[in-house]
Structures are given as C-alpha cells and as structure tokens.
mmCIF file of C-alpha atoms in Angstrom:
data_model
loop_
_atom_site.group_PDB
_atom_site.id
_atom_site.type_symbol
_atom_site.label_atom_id
_atom_site.label_comp_id
_atom_site.label_asym_id
_atom_site.label_seq_id
_atom_site.Cartn_x
_atom_site.Cartn_y
_atom_site.Cartn_z
ATOM 1 C CA UNK A 1 85.734 66.697 342.525
ATOM 2 C CA UNK A 2 83.903 63.410 342.236
ATOM 3 C CA UNK A 3 81.551 62.136 339.579
ATOM 4 C CA UNK A 4 81.418 63.001 335.899
ATOM 5 C CA UNK A 5 83.527 66.028 335.165
ATOM 6 C CA UNK A 6 85.256 67.564 332.186
ATOM 7 C CA UNK A 7 88.702 69.137 332.142
ATOM 8 C CA UNK A 8 89.208 72.392 330.266
ATOM 9 C CA UNK A 9 92.809 73.566 329.874
ATOM 10 C CA UNK A 10 94.192 76.991 329.081
ATOM 11 C CA UNK A 11 97.057 79.366 329.790
ATOM 12 C CA UNK A 12 96.555 82.570 331.769
ATOM 13 C CA UNK A 13 97.191 85.769 329.824
ATOM 14 C CA UNK A 14 99.073 88.886 330.889
ATOM 15 C CA UNK A 15 96.043 91.123 330.276
ATOM 16 C CA UNK A 16 94.130 89.098 332.900
ATOM 17 C CA UNK A 17 96.452 90.241 335.716
ATOM 18 C CA UNK A 18 95.912 93.133 338.090
ATOM 19 C CA UNK A 19 98.369 95.673 339.532
ATOM 20 C CA UNK A 20 99.595 93.046 342.023
ATOM 21 C CA UNK A 21 100.561 90.700 339.182
ATOM 22 C CA UNK A 22 97.911 88.086 339.965
ATOM 23 C CA UNK A 23 94.890 87.137 337.915
ATOM 24 C CA UNK A 24 92.157 89.692 338.619
ATOM 25 C CA UNK A 25 89.208 88.258 340.552
ATOM 26 C CA UNK A 26 86.682 89.147 337.834
ATOM 27 C CA UNK A 27 88.391 86.837 335.351
ATOM 28 C CA UNK A 28 87.497 83.733 337.333
ATOM 29 C CA UNK A 29 83.846 84.190 336.366
ATOM 30 C CA UNK A 30 84.941 84.282 332.721
ATOM 31 C CA UNK A 31 86.920 81.081 333.293
ATOM 32 C CA UNK A 32 83.766 79.439 334.654
ATOM 33 C CA UNK A 33 81.902 80.492 331.507
ATOM 34 C CA UNK A 34 84.633 79.117 329.245
ATOM 35 C CA UNK A 35 84.517 75.820 331.129
ATOM 36 C CA UNK A 36 80.697 75.724 330.930
ATOM 37 C CA UNK A 37 80.771 76.188 327.154
ATOM 38 C CA UNK A 38 83.524 73.565 326.915
ATOM 39 C CA UNK A 39 81.566 70.944 328.872
ATOM 40 C CA UNK A 40 78.530 71.604 326.663
ATOM 41 C CA UNK A 41 80.622 71.306 323.466
ATOM 42 C CA UNK A 42 82.154 68.048 324.667
ATOM 43 C CA UNK A 43 78.635 66.741 325.318
ATOM 44 C CA UNK A 44 77.549 67.581 321.773
ATOM 45 C CA UNK A 45 75.651 70.747 322.674
ATOM 46 C CA UNK A 46 76.602 73.837 320.687
ATOM 47 C CA UNK A 47 75.642 77.071 322.430
ATOM 48 C CA UNK A 48 75.068 78.866 319.116
ATOM 49 C CA UNK A 49 72.577 76.152 318.139
ATOM 50 C CA UNK A 50 70.747 76.634 321.425
ATOM 51 C CA UNK A 51 70.455 80.357 320.772
ATOM 52 C CA UNK A 52 69.166 79.663 317.251
ATOM 53 C CA UNK A 53 66.427 77.543 318.864
ATOM 54 C CA UNK A 54 65.376 80.675 320.755
ATOM 55 C CA UNK A 55 66.702 79.481 324.100
ATOM 56 C CA UNK A 56 68.732 81.668 326.442
ATOM 57 C CA UNK A 57 70.593 80.482 329.548
ATOM 58 C CA UNK A 58 71.087 83.428 331.900
ATOM 59 C CA UNK A 59 73.290 83.225 334.985
ATOM 60 C CA UNK A 60 71.217 83.376 338.155
ATOM 61 C CA UNK A 61 73.970 82.945 340.732
ATOM 62 C CA UNK A 62 77.750 82.754 341.052
ATOM 63 C CA UNK A 63 79.876 81.662 343.981
ATOM 64 C CA UNK A 64 83.673 81.785 343.847
ATOM 65 C CA UNK A 65 86.203 80.916 346.541
ATOM 66 C CA UNK A 66 89.743 82.156 345.875
ATOM 67 C CA UNK A 67 92.179 79.781 347.582
ATOM 68 C CA UNK A 68 95.564 80.122 345.832
ATOM 69 C CA UNK A 69 96.381 82.964 343.398
ATOM 70 C CA UNK A 70 96.902 82.344 339.712
ATOM 71 C CA UNK A 71 99.540 84.264 337.749
ATOM 72 C CA UNK A 72 100.369 85.213 334.192
ATOM 73 C CA UNK A 73 101.574 82.228 332.164
ATOM 74 C CA UNK A 74 100.126 79.634 334.574
ATOM 75 C CA UNK A 75 98.768 76.625 332.748
ATOM 76 C CA UNK A 76 95.493 75.711 334.391
ATOM 77 C CA UNK A 77 92.897 72.969 334.347
ATOM 78 C CA UNK A 78 89.284 73.678 335.166
ATOM 79 C CA UNK A 79 87.386 70.619 336.348
ATOM 80 C CA UNK A 80 83.693 71.264 335.791
ATOM 81 C CA UNK A 81 80.540 69.219 336.148
ATOM 82 C CA UNK A 82 76.796 69.680 335.986
ATOM 83 C CA UNK A 83 75.546 69.079 339.516
ATOM 84 C CA UNK A 84 71.849 69.710 338.872
ATOM 85 C CA UNK A 85 69.539 69.753 335.865
ATOM 86 C CA UNK A 86 65.765 69.541 335.960
ATOM 87 C CA UNK A 87 64.780 71.015 332.594
ATOM 88 C CA UNK A 88 64.265 74.493 334.047
ATOM 89 C CA UNK A 89 67.431 75.083 336.081
ATOM 90 C CA UNK A 90 71.014 73.913 335.815
ATOM 91 C CA UNK A 91 73.883 74.198 338.285
ATOM 92 C CA UNK A 92 77.571 73.614 337.658
ATOM 93 C CA UNK A 93 80.534 73.172 339.950
ATOM 94 C CA UNK A 94 84.104 74.211 339.093
ATOM 95 C CA UNK A 95 87.552 73.608 340.528
ATOM 96 C CA UNK A 96 90.607 75.333 339.060
ATOM 97 C CA UNK A 97 94.059 73.748 339.405
ATOM 98 C CA UNK A 98 97.510 74.752 338.237
ATOM 99 C CA UNK A 99 98.487 72.078 335.754
ATOM 100 C CA UNK A 100 100.150 69.173 337.567
ATOM 101 C CA UNK A 101 98.876 70.215 341.015
ATOM 102 C CA UNK A 102 96.358 68.343 343.131
ATOM 103 C CA UNK A 103 95.527 71.404 345.236
ATOM 104 C CA UNK A 104 92.580 73.489 344.052
ATOM 105 C CA UNK A 105 93.315 77.191 343.530
ATOM 106 C CA UNK A 106 89.670 78.144 343.122
ATOM 107 C CA UNK A 107 86.305 76.506 343.730
ATOM 108 C CA UNK A 108 82.964 77.788 342.533
ATOM 109 C CA UNK A 109 79.423 77.214 341.382
ATOM 110 C CA UNK A 110 77.084 78.835 338.898
ATOM 111 C CA UNK A 111 73.317 78.606 338.641
ATOM 112 C CA UNK A 112 71.413 79.046 335.384
ATOM 113 C CA UNK A 113 67.887 78.835 334.058
ATOM 114 C CA UNK A 114 66.481 78.179 330.600
ATOM 115 C CA UNK A 115 64.185 80.802 329.077
ATOM 116 C CA UNK A 116 62.675 81.499 325.672
ATOM 117 C CA UNK A 117 63.289 84.780 323.852
ATOM 118 C CA UNK A 118 60.341 86.305 325.733
ATOM 119 C CA UNK A 119 62.234 85.624 328.985
ATOM 120 C CA UNK A 120 59.677 82.974 329.985
ATOM 121 C CA UNK A 121 60.386 79.438 331.215
ATOM 122 C CA UNK A 122 59.230 76.603 328.975
ATOM 123 C CA UNK A 123 58.878 72.805 329.040
ATOM 124 C CA UNK A 124 62.184 71.708 327.562
ATOM 125 C CA UNK A 125 61.418 67.998 327.896
ATOM 126 C CA UNK A 126 58.313 68.445 325.735
ATOM 127 C CA UNK A 127 59.545 71.060 323.230
ATOM 128 C CA UNK A 128 63.188 69.970 322.854
ATOM 129 C CA UNK A 129 63.459 66.325 323.993
ATOM 130 C CA UNK A 130 66.856 65.789 322.311
ATOM 131 C CA UNK A 131 68.412 68.761 324.082
ATOM 132 C CA UNK A 132 66.782 67.749 327.352
ATOM 133 C CA UNK A 133 68.268 64.244 327.090
ATOM 134 C CA UNK A 134 71.785 65.517 326.357
ATOM 135 C CA UNK A 135 71.666 67.940 329.295
ATOM 136 C CA UNK A 136 70.252 65.251 331.586
ATOM 137 C CA UNK A 137 73.144 62.928 330.618
ATOM 138 C CA UNK A 138 75.636 65.622 331.643
ATOM 139 C CA UNK A 139 74.292 65.843 335.192
ATOM 140 C CA UNK A 140 76.090 63.950 337.963
#
C-alpha cells in the first residue's frame, strides 16, 4: 500500500475462528471497522464526538479479498488509508498482514457517507469546518 497509511495491530482470538480453525470470513469486516476507528483516533477524530455532533457514518459498500487464511493467535497488522474524501463520501483501503510478513493476507475497501440524524446529507465543510479539515488531511 502506498501513500499515507496507518498500522493497526492486534491478535486474533479463538472465538473468531470457524469449524475449520481459520478466522471466519465475517470477522474481516469487523477488522476493517476496528482499523477505520483506529485511523480516525490517530488523526484526532473521536467517533463518539462525531455521533454527539449528530453525524452518522453508515457503510455503503464493502469489498474483501481473502488471499491467505488467518488463524487463532496470529498477530496481525492492518494497513489502512483514506483513499477518497469529498465531504459527503469517504472510502478506505485495507491490507491485512501477519506480523513480520510482507505478503498481504487480505485486501479490501469500504465506502461510507456522512448523514445527519435525519439520514440526510449535509454540507460538512460549512457546518463542521474543523472536522472537514481533519478528514481531508487523512485522505491520500
């Protein structure tokens, strides 16, 4: 992954495995969410504060390519970056690696939009210029 990215590290848990002993496919979407919240935190954006402002960030799309299985007790690194932000929509890219490996186990993307509590889009740049600037700085 090129450009500005953040690394989020964690260990895979036993409860995340399936009957075959590998990490269940549904957990990768959760890993993307953890990495998204981590990249926001590291950029000085607290998700709870965003919700208190009356802003919600629903997921509009998810794409996940499973390349190499992950297992219980694997230490992983998720490299994530914001690939698009225009004040209305945001896209992120993710690559998951076993710690110490240069070969990606998983690659994916998520797409999000910003809505108010009435589920309507709004002009973030005008209403929340500080938040807009921080999110814009995160984008590649």
